[in-house]
Short mmCIF file of C-alpha atoms in Angstrom, two decimals:
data_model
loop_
_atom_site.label_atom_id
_atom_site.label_comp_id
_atom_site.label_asym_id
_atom_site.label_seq_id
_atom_site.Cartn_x
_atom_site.Cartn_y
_atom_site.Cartn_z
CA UNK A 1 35.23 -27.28 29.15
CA UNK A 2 36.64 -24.55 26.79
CA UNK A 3 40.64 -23.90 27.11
CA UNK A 4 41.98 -21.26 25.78
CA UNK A 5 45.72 -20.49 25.71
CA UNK A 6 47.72 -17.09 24.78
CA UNK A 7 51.06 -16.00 24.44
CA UNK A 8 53.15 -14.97 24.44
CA UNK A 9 53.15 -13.21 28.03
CA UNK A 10 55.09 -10.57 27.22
CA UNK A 11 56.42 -8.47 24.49
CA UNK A 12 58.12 -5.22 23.70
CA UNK A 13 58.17 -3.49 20.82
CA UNK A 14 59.54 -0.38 19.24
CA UNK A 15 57.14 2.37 18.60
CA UNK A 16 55.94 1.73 14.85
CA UNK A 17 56.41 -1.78 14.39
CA UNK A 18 53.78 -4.26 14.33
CA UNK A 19 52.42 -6.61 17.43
CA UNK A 20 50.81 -10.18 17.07
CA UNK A 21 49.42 -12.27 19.94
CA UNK A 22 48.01 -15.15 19.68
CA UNK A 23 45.37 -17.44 21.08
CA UNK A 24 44.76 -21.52 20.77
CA UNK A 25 41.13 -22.77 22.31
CA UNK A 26 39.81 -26.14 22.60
CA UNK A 27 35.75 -26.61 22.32
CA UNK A 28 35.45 -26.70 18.13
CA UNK A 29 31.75 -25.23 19.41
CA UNK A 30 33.10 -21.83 20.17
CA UNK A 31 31.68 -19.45 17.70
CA UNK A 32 32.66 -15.78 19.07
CA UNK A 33 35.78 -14.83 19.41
CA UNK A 34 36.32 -10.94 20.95
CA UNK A 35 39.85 -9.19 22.29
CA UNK A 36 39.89 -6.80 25.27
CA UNK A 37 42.59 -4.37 26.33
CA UNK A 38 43.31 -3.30 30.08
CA UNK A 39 44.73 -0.34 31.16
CA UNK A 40 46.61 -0.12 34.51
CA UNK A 41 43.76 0.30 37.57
CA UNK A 42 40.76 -0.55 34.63
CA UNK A 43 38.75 -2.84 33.72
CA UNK A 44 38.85 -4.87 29.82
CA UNK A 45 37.64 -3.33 27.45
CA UNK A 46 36.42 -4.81 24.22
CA UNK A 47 38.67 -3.77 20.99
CA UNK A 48 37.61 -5.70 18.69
CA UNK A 49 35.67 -9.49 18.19
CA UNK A 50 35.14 -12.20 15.49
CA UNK A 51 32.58 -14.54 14.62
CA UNK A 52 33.23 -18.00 13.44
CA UNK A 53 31.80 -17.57 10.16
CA UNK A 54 34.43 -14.96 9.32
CA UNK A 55 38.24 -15.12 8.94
CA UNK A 56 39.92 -11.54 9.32
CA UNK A 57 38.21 -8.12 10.63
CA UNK A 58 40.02 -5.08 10.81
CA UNK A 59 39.33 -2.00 12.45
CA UNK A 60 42.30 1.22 11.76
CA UNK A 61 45.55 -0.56 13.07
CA UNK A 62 44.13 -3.47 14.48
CA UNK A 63 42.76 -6.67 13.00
CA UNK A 64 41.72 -10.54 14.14
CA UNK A 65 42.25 -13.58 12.08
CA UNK A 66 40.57 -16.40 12.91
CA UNK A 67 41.27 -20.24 11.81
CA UNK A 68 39.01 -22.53 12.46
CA UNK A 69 40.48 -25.79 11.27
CA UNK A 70 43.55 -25.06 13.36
CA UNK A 71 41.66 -23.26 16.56
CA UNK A 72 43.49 -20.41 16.46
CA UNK A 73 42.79 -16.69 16.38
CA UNK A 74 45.08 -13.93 16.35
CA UNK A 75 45.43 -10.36 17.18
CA UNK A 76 47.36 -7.81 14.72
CA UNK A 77 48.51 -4.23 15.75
CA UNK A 78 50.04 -2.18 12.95
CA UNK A 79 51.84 0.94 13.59
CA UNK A 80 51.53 0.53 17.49
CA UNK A 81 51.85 4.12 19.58
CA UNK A 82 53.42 3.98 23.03
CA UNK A 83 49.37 4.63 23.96
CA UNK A 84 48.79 0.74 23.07
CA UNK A 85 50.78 -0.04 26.17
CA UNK A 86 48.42 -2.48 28.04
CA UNK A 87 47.34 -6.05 28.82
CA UNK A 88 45.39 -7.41 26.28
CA UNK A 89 43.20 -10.57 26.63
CA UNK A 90 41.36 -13.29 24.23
CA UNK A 91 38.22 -14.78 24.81
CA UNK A 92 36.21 -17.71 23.46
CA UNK A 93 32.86 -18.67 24.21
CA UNK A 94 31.48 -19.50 27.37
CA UNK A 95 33.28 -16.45 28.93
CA UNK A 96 36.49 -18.44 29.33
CA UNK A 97 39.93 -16.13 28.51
CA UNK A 98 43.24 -16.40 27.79
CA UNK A 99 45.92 -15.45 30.32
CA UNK A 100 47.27 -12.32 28.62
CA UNK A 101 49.36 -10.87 27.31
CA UNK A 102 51.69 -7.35 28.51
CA UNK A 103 52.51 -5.22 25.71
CA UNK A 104 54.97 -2.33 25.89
CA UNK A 105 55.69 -0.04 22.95
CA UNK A 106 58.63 1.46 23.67
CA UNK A 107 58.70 5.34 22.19
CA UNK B 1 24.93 5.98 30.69
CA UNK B 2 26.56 4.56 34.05
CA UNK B 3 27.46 1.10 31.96
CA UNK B 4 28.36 -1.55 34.89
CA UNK B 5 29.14 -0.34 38.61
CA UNK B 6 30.76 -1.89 41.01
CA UNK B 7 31.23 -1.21 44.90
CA UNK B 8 33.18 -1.25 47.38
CA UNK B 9 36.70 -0.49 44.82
CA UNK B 10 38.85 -1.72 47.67
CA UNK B 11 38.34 -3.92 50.84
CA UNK B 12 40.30 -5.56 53.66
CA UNK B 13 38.60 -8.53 55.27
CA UNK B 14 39.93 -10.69 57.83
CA UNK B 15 39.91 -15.01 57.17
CA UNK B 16 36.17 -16.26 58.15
CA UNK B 17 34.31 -12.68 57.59
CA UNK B 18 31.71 -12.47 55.40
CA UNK B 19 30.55 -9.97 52.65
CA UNK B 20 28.65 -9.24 49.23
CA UNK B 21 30.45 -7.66 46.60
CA UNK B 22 27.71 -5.20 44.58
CA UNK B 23 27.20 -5.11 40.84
CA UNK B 24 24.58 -3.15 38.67
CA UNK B 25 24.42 -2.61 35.18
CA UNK B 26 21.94 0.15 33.74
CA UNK B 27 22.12 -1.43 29.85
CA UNK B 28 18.94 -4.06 30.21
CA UNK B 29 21.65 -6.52 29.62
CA UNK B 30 21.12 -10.54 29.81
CA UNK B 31 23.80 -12.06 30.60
CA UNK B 32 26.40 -10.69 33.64
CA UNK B 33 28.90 -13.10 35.11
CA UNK B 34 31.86 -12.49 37.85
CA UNK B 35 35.53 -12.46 37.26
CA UNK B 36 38.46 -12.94 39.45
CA UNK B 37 41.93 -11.75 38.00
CA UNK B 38 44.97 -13.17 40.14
CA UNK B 39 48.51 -12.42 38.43
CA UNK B 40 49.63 -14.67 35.45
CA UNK B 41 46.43 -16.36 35.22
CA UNK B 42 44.11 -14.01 33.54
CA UNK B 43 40.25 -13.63 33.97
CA UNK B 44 38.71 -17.14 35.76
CA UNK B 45 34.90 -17.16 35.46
CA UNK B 46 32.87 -17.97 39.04
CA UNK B 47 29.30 -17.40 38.24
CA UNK B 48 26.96 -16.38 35.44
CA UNK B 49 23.96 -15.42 35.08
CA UNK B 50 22.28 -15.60 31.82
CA UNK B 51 19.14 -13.95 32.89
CA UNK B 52 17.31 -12.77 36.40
CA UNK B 53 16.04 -15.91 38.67
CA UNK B 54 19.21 -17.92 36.58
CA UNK B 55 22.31 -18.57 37.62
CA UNK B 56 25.74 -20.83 36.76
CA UNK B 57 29.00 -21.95 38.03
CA UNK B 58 32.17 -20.97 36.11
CA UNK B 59 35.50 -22.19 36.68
CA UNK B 60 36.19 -21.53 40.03
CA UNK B 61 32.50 -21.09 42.06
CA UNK B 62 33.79 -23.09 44.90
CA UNK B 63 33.34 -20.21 48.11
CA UNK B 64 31.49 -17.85 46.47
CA UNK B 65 27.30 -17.45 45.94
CA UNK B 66 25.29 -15.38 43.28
CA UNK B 67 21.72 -14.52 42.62
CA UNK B 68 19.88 -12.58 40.32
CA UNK B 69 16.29 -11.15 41.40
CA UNK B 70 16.50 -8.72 38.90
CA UNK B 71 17.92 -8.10 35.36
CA UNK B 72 20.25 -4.88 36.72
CA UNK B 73 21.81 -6.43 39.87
CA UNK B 74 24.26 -9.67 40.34
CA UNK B 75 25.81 -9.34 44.17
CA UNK B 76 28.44 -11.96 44.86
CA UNK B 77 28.72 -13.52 48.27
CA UNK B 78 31.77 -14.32 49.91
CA UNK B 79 30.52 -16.35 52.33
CA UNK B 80 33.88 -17.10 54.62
CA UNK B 81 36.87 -15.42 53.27
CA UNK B 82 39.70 -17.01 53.14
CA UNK B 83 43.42 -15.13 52.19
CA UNK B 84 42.72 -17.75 48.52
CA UNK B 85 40.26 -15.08 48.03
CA UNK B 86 42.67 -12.03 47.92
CA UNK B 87 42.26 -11.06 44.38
CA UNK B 88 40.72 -8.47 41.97
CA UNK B 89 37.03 -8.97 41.27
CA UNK B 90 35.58 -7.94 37.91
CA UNK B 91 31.55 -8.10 37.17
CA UNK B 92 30.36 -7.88 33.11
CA UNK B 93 27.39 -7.85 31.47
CA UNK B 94 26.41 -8.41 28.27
CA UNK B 95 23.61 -8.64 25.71
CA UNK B 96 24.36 -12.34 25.55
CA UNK B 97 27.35 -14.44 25.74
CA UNK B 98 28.17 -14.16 22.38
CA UNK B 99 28.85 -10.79 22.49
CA UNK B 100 31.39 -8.37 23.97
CA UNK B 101 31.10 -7.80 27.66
CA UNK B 102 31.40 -4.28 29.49
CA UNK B 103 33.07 -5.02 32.64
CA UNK B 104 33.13 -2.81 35.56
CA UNK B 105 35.90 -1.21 36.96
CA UNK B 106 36.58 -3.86 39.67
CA UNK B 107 36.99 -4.66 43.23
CA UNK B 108 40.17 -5.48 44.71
CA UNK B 109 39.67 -7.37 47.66
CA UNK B 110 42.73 -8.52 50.56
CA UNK B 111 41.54 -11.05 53.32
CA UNK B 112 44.21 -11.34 55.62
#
């Protein structure tokens, strides 16, 4: 079945710089590719997703980039605000997810 | 708009009890599936459902039943807790896999 890793587990930043996470899968079927961000005591929520026929979305400060040939994906925050402080989690298809990843923007 | 609910938010069973864990989703969604979220391992997938009268196993089913009479509701069964089971349960639905899920806001269970 699908496996899909993601690191790295942690990481800090400074308020303002940039973030990137990303995510390796296995099954070359996987076409769908979203990222969800959890807040302490909540459940994911979806911030943004990719389909295989596409290689970079963008939506304000964050974008996904998406390889293919490599199976990878990635997850870009620009200008991160101490309000991105969260777990954040890739996907592939078949529901399976990544591990996550704890991001701290430090003010 | 309710989106996905999920009840009981917290619950203390003791090793051999039984109990159903209650989703419903008000979006005429498809697809819903369970989650379990332990530390440093993520989301793990136990059931799916990909439509009422339809059901799956997902990576870790083994102690736990679904079913799905109807399109809005997806109980899961615990059918003899064990303290493996102490974890944080998440239900999601979605139009279909392949899109992004709306999760509910989750069920943290402790068997002791």
């Amino acid at each position: 079945g699908e496996n899909v890793e993601q690191h790295p587990s942690t990481l800090s930043v400074q308020e303002g710089d940039s973030a990137v996470i990303k995510c390796t899968y296995s099954d070359s079927a996987s076409n769908y590719f979203p990222w969800y961000k959890q807040e302490l005591g909540k459940g994911p929520q979806l911030i943004i997703d990719i389909r295989s026929n596409v290689g970079e979305k963008k939506d304000q400060r964050i974008a996904v980039t998406l390889n293919k040939t490599a199976k990878h994906f990635s997850l870009h925050i620009t200008e991160t605000q101490p309000e991105d402080s969260a777990v954040y989690f890739c996907a592939a298809s078949k529901g399976r997810f990544g591990a996550g990843t704890r991001l701290t923007v430090k003010p | 708009n309710a989106g996905v609910t999920q009840t009981p938010k917290f619950q203390v069973l003791k090793t051999g009890q039984s109990m159903t864990l209650q989703c419903a989703q008000d979006m005429n969604h498809e697809y819903m599936s369970w989650y379990r979220q332990d530390p440093g391992m993520g989301l793990r997938l136990i059931h799916y459902s990909v439509g009422a009268g339809i059901t799956d196993q997902g990576e870790v089913p083994n102690g736990y039943n679904v079913s799905r009479s109807t399109t809005e509701d997806f109980p899961l069964r615990l059918l003899s807790a064990a303290p493996s089971q102490t974890s944080v349960y998440f239900c999601a639905s979605s139009y279909q896999d392949t899109y992004g899920y709306t999760f509910g806001s989750g069920t943290r269970l402790t068997v002791v």
